[in-house]
Tab-separated table of C-alpha atoms in Angstrom:
chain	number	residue	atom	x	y	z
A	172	UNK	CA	0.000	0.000	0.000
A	173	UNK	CA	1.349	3.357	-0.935
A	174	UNK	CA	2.453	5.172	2.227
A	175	UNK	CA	0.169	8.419	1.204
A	176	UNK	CA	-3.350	7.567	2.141
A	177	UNK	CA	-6.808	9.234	3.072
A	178	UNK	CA	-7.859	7.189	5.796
A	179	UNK	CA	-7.895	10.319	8.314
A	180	UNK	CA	-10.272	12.250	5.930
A	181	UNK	CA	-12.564	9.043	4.991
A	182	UNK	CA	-12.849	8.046	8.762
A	183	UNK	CA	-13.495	11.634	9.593
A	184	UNK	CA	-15.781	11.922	6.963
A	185	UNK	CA	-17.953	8.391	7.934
A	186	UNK	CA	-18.053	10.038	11.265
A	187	UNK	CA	-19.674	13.481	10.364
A	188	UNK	CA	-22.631	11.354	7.800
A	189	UNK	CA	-22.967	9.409	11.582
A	190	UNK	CA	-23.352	12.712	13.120
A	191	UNK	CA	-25.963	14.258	10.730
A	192	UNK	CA	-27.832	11.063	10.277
A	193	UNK	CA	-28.249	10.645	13.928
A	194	UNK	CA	-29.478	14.935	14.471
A	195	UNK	CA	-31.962	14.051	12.086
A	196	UNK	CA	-33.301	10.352	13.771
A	197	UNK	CA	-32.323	11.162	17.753
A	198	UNK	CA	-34.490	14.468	17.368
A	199	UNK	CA	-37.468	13.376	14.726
A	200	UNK	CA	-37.210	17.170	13.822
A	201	UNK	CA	-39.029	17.179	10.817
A	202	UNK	CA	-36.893	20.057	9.543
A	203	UNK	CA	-33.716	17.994	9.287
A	204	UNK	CA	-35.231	14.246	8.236
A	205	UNK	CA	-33.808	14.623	4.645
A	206	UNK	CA	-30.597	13.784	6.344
A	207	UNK	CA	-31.510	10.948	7.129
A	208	UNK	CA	-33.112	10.042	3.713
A	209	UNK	CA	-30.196	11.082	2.087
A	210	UNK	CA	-27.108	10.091	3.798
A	211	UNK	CA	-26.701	6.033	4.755
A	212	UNK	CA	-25.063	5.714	8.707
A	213	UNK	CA	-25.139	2.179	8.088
A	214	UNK	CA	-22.761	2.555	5.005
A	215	UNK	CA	-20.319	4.839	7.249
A	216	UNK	CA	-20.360	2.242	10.131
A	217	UNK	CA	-19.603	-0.378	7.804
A	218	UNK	CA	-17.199	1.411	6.366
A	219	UNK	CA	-15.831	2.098	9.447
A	220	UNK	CA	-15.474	-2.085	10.210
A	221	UNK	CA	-13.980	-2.752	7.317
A	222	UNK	CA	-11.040	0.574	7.611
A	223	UNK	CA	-10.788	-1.310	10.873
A	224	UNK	CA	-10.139	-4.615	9.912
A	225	UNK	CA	-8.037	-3.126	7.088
A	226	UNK	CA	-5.534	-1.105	9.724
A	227	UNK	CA	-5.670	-3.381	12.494
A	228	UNK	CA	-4.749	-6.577	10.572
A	229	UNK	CA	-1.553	-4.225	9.871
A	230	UNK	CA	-0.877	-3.273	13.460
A	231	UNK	CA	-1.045	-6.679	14.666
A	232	UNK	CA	1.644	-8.323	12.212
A	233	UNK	CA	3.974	-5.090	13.389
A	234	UNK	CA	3.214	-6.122	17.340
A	235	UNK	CA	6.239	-7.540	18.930
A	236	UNK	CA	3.797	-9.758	20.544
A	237	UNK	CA	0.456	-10.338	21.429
A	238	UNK	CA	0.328	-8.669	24.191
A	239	UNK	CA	1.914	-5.807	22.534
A	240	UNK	CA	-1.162	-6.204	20.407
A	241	UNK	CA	-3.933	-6.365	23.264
A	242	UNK	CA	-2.539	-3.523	24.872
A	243	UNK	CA	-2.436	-0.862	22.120
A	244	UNK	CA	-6.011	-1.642	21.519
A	245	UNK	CA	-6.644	-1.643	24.656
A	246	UNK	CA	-4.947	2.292	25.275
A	247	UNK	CA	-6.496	3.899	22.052
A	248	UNK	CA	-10.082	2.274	22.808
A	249	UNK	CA	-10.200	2.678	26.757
A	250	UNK	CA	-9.661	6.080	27.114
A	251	UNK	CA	-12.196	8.037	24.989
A	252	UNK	CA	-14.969	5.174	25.819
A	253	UNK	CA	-14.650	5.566	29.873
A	254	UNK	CA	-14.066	9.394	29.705
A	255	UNK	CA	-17.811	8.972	27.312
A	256	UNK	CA	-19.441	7.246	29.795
A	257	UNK	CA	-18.478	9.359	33.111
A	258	UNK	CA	-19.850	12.168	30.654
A	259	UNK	CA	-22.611	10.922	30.350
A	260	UNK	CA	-23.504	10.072	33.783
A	261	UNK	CA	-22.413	13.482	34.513
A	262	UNK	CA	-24.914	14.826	32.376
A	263	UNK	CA	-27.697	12.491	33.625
A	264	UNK	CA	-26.498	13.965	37.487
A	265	UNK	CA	-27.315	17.317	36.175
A	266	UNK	CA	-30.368	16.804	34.298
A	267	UNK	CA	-32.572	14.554	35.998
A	268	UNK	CA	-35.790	14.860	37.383
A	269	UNK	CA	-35.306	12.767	40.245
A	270	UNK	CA	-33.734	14.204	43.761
A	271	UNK	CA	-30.326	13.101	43.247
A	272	UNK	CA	-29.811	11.146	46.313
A	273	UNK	CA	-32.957	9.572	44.676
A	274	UNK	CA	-30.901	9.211	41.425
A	275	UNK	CA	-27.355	7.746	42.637
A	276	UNK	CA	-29.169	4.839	44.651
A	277	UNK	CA	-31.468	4.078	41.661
A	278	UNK	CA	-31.069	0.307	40.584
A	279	UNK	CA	-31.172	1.935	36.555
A	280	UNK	CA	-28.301	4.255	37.228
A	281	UNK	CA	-25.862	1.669	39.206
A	282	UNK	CA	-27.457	-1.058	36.286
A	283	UNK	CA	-25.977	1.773	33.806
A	284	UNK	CA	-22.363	2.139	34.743
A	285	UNK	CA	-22.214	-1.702	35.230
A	286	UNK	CA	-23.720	-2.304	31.707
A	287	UNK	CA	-21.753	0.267	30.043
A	288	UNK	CA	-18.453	0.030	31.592
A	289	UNK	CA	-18.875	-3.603	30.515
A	290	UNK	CA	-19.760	-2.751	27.200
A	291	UNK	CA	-22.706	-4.384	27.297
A	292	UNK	CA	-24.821	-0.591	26.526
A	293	UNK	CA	-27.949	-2.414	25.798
A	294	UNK	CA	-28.589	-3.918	28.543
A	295	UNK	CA	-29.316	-0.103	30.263
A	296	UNK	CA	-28.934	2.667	27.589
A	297	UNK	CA	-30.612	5.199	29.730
A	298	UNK	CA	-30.418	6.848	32.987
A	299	UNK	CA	-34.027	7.432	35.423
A	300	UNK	CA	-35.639	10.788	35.532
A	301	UNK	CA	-32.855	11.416	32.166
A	302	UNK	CA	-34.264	12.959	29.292
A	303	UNK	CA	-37.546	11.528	29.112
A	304	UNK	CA	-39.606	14.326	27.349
A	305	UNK	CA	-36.693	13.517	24.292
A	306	UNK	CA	-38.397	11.466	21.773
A	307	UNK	CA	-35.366	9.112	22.278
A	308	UNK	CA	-33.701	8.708	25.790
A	309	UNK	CA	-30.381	6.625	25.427
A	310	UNK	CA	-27.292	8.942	26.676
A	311	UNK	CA	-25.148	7.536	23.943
A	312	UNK	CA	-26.858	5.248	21.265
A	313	UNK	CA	-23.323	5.226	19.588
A	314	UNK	CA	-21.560	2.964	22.181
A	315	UNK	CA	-23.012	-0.268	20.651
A	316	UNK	CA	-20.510	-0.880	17.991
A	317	UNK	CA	-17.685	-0.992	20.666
A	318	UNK	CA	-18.758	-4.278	22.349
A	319	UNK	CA	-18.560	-5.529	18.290
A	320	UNK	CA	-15.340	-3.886	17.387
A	321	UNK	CA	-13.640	-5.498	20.578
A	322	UNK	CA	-14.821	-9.007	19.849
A	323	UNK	CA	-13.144	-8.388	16.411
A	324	UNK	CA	-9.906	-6.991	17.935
A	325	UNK	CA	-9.903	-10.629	20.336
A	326	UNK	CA	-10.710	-12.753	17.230
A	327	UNK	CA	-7.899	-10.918	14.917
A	328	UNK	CA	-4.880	-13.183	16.202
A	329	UNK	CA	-6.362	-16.587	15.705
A	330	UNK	CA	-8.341	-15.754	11.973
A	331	UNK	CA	-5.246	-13.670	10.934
A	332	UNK	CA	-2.901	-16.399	10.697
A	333	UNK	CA	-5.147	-18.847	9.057
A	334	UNK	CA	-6.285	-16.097	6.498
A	335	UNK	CA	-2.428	-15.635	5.751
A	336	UNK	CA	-2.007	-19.458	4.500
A	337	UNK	CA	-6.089	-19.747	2.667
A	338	UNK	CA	-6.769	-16.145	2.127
A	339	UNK	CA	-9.986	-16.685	0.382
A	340	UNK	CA	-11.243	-20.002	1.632
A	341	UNK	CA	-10.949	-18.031	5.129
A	342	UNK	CA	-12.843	-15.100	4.260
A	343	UNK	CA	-15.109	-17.088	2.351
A	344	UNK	CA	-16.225	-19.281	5.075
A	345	UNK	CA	-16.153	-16.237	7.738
A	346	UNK	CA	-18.948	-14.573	4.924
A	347	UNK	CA	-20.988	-17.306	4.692
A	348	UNK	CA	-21.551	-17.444	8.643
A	349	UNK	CA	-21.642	-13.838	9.103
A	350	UNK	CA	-24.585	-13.604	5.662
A	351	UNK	CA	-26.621	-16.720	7.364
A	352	UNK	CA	-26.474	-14.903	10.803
A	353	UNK	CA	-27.585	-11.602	9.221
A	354	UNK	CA	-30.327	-13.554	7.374
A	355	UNK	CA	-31.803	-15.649	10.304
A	356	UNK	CA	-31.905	-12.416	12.641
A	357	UNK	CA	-33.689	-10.410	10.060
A	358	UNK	CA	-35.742	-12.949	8.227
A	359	UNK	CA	-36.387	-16.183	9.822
A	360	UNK	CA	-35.929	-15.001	13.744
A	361	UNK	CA	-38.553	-12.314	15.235
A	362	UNK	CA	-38.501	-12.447	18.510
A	363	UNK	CA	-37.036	-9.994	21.090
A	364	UNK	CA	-34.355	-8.256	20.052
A	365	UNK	CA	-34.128	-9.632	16.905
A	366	UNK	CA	-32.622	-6.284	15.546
A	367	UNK	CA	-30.282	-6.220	17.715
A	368	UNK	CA	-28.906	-9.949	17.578
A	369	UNK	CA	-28.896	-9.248	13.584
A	370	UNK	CA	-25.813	-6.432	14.534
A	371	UNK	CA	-23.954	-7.825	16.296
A	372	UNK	CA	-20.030	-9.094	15.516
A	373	UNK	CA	-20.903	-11.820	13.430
A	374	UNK	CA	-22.528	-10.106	10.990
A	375	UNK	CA	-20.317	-7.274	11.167
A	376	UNK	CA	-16.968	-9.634	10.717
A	377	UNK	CA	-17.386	-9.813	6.634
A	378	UNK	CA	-16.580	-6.258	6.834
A	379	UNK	CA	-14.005	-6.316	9.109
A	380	UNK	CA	-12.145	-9.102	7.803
A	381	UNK	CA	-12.729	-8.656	3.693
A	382	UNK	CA	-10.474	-5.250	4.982
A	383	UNK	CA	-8.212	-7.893	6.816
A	384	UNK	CA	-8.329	-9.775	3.242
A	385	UNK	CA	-6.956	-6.908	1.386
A	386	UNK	CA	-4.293	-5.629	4.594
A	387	UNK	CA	-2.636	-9.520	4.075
A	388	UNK	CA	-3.177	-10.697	0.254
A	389	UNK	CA	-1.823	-8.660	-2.226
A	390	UNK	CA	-3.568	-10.247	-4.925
A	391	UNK	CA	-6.665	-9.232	-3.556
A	392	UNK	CA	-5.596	-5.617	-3.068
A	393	UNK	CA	-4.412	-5.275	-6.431
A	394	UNK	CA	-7.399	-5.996	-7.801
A	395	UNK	CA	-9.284	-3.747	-5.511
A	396	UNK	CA	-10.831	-1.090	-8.310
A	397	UNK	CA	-12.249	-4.171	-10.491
A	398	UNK	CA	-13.585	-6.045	-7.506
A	399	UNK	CA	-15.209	-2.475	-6.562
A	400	UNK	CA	-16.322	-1.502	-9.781
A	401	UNK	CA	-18.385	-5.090	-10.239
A	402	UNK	CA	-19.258	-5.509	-6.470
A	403	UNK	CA	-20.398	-1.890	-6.691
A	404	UNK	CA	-22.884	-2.901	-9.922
A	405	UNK	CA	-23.988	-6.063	-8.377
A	406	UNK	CA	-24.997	-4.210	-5.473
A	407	UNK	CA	-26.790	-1.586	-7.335
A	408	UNK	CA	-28.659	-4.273	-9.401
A	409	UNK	CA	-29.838	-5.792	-6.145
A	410	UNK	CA	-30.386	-2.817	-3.972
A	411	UNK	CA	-34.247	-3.239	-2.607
A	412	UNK	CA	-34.234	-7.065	-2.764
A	413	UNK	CA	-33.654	-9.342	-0.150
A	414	UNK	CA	-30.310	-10.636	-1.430
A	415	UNK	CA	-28.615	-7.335	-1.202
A	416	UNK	CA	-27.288	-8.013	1.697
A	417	UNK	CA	-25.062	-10.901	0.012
A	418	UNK	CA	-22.929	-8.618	-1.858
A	419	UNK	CA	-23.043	-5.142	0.714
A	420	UNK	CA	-19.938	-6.325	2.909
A	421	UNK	CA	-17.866	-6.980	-0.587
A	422	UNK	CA	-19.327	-3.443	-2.035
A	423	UNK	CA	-19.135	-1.308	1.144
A	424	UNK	CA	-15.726	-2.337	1.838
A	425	UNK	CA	-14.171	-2.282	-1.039
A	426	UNK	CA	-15.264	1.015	-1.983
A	427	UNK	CA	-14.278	2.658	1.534
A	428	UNK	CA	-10.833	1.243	1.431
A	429	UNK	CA	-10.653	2.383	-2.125
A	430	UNK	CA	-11.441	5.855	-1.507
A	431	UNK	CA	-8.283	5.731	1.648
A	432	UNK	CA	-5.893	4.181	-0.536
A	433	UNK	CA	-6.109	4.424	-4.499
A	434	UNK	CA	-8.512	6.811	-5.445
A	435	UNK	CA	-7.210	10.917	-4.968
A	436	UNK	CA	-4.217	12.494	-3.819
A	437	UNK	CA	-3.705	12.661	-0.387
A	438	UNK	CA	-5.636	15.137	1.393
A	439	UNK	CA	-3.841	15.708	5.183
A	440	UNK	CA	-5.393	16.511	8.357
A	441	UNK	CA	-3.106	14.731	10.482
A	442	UNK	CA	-2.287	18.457	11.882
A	443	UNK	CA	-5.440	18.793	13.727
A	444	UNK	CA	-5.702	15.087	15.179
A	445	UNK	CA	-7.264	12.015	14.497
A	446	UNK	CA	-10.684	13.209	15.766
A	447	UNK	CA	-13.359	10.592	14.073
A	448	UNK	CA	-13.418	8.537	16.951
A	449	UNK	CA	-13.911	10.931	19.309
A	450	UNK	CA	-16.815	12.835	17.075
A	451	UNK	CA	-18.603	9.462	17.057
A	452	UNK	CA	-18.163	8.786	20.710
A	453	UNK	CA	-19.303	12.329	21.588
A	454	UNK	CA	-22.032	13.186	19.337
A	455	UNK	CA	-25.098	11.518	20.632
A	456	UNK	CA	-24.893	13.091	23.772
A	457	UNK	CA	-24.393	16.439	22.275
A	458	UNK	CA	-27.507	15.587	20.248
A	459	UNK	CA	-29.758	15.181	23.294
A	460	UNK	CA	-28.242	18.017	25.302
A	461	UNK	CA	-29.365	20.350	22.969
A	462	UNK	CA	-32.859	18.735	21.838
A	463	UNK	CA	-33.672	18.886	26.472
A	464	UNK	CA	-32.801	22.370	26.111
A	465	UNK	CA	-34.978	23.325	23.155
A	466	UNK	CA	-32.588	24.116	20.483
A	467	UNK	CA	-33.155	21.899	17.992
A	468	UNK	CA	-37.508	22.725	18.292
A	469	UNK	CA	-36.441	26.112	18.335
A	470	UNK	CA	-34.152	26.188	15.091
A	471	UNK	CA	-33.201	22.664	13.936
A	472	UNK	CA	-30.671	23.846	11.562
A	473	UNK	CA	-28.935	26.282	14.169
A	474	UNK	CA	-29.293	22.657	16.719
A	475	UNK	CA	-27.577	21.374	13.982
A	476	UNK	CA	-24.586	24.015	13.777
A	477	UNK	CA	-23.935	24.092	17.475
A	478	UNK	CA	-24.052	20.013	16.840
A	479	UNK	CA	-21.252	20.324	14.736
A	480	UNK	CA	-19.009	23.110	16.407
A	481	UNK	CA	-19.267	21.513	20.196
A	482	UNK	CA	-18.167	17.668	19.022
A	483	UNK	CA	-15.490	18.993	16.531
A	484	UNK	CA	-14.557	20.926	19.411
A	485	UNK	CA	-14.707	18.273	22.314
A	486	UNK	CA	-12.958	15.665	19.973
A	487	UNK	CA	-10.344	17.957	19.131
A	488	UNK	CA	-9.277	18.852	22.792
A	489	UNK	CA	-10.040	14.582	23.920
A	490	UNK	CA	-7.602	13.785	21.131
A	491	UNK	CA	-4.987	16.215	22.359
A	492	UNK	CA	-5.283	15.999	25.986
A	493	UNK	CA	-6.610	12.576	26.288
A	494	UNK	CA	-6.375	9.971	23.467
A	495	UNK	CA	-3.121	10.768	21.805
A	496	UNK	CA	-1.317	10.648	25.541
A	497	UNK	CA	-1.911	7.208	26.056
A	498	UNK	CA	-0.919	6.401	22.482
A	499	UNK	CA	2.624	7.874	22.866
A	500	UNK	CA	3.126	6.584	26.241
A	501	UNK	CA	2.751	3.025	24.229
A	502	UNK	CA	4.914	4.042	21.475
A	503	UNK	CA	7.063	6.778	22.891
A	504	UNK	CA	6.666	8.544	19.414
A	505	UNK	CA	3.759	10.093	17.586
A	506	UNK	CA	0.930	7.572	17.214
A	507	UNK	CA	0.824	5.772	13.822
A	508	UNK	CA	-2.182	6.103	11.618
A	509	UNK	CA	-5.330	5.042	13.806
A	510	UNK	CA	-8.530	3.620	12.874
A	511	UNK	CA	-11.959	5.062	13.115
A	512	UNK	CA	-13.579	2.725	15.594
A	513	UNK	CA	-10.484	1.166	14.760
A	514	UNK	CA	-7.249	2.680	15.765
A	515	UNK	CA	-3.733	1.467	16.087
């Protein structure tokens, strides 16, 4: 791969469609919805999985060891995600309607840190008395793809090595489990949760590890603009059916890592930060700040704006005083390139 890349602006990019996909659905402002009709935040976190698997399949064959591996995922992940969560129990302090001694010793808000310092978000997305005239109430609807990512990071040293002697007959058999989990979850399944269970790591992993694919087989790399090109078609063709989803992990992919590694001339931003994990950690919570406080009912577009401004602003200072510390205390030199909800 040619050392001049775009993955800073493509991650930073998936993470500002998340962001205005997300005013437009958290709030239900009518004003705003063409966002969301528009712009595809299942595309950018896909794209996002896929840039991970892509950048972390690279960081683990240059780990000394696996340990070395474990713990730089472990210090660019950790630090963002708890400061998130303390934020956003913060807020809930602040905001409730309860009494607050009435607050702290409610079995919702101690269920709350548990679930969420566990990763485990869904269990209790919200906090009691916490934004309840929103027309959503989770404090940070974002965190679910961490749990997913993680599982990815643990399963990354065992599939790596087998993917580096059968390239294809490893990714092929990963994509055939993760498309007949995917399908039973949304079309045989529908029970509780069945949304949910169709989300999860599994079905994420073709997008993860078809980036792995082209990280550690050449071959497949250098054919990444034809496999594109006809994925991209295929896609297109089947777009509204219910075998879409066979060829979206191929399409997605391939065009996201495309766009970071083939397609334009560099464009650099590494001056200001890597700030696209921190603007899709910190958004959501924005988001519902602002809609409890009237803004976005008031003026959705200037909701919007201040949207924008405070997480480009609270990324920029957690990448600079938080999340960039932690890397160079790992590599005692300026971090590498870092993933989006993959970093290195």
């Amino acid at each position: 791969m040619n050392e001049k890349n775009n993955f800073d602006i493509v991650r930073l990019s998936l993470a500002f469609i998340v962001l205005l996909v997300h005013s437009a659905e958290v709030t239900r402002n009518p004003d705003i919805r063409f966002l969301a009709h528009f712009l595809n935040s299942d595309f950018a976190v896909k794209g996002f999985f896929a840039i991970s698997g892509f950048l972390i399949a690279k960081s683990y064959l240059r780990s000394k060891s696996l340990t070395s591996y474990f713990i730089k995922r472990a210090q660019r992940i950790l630090p963002a995600y708890i400061f998130v969560v303390i934020m956003c129990f913060v807020i809930g302090l602040c905001l409730t309607t309860l009494p607050i001694v009435d607050f702290l010793k409610n079995k919702e808000t101690i269920k709350y840190l548990i679930a969420n310092f566990s990763f485990l978000n869904f269990i209790q997305p919200s906090l009691p008395g916490v934004f309840t005239s929103n027309p959503n109430q989770p404090l940070d609807g974002s965190l679910w793809t961490i749990k997913a990512e993680l599982s990815l990071y643990v399963l990354l040293p065992f599939v790596l090595p087998l993917m580096k002697k059968n390239p294809l007959k490893v990714w092929g058999a990963i994509f055939i489990i993760s498309c007949a989990w995917f399908f039973y979850f949304t079309a045989v399944y529908t029970g509780a949760k069945a949304d949910t269970l169709a989300k999860q790591f599994i079905s994420l992993s073709s997008y993860f590890f078809f980036g792995s694919l082209l990280a550690t087989h050449q071959p497949t790399f250098d054919r990444l603009k034809e496999i594109t090109i006809i994925s991209l078609v295929v896609f297109l063709l089947f777009k509204g059916t219910d075998y879409a989803f066979l060829v979206e992990p191929i399409a997605f992919s391939s065009v996201v890592i495309l766009f970071c590694t083939n397609l334009c001339s560099e464009i650099k931003i590494s001056q200001y930060g890597d700030m696209s994990y921190g603007m899709y950690l910190y958004h959501w919570p924005i988001i519902q700040v602002l809609q409890h406080f009237g803004v976005f009912n008031a003026n959705a577009f200037l909701g919007l704006l201040m949207t924008i401004v405070i997480t480009v602003a609270l990324a920029y200072t957690s990448w600079n005083l938080l999340e960039s510390r932690f890397l160079k205390r790992a590599h005692h030199t300026p971090p590498p390139i870092a993933g989006s909800t993959a970093r290195d």
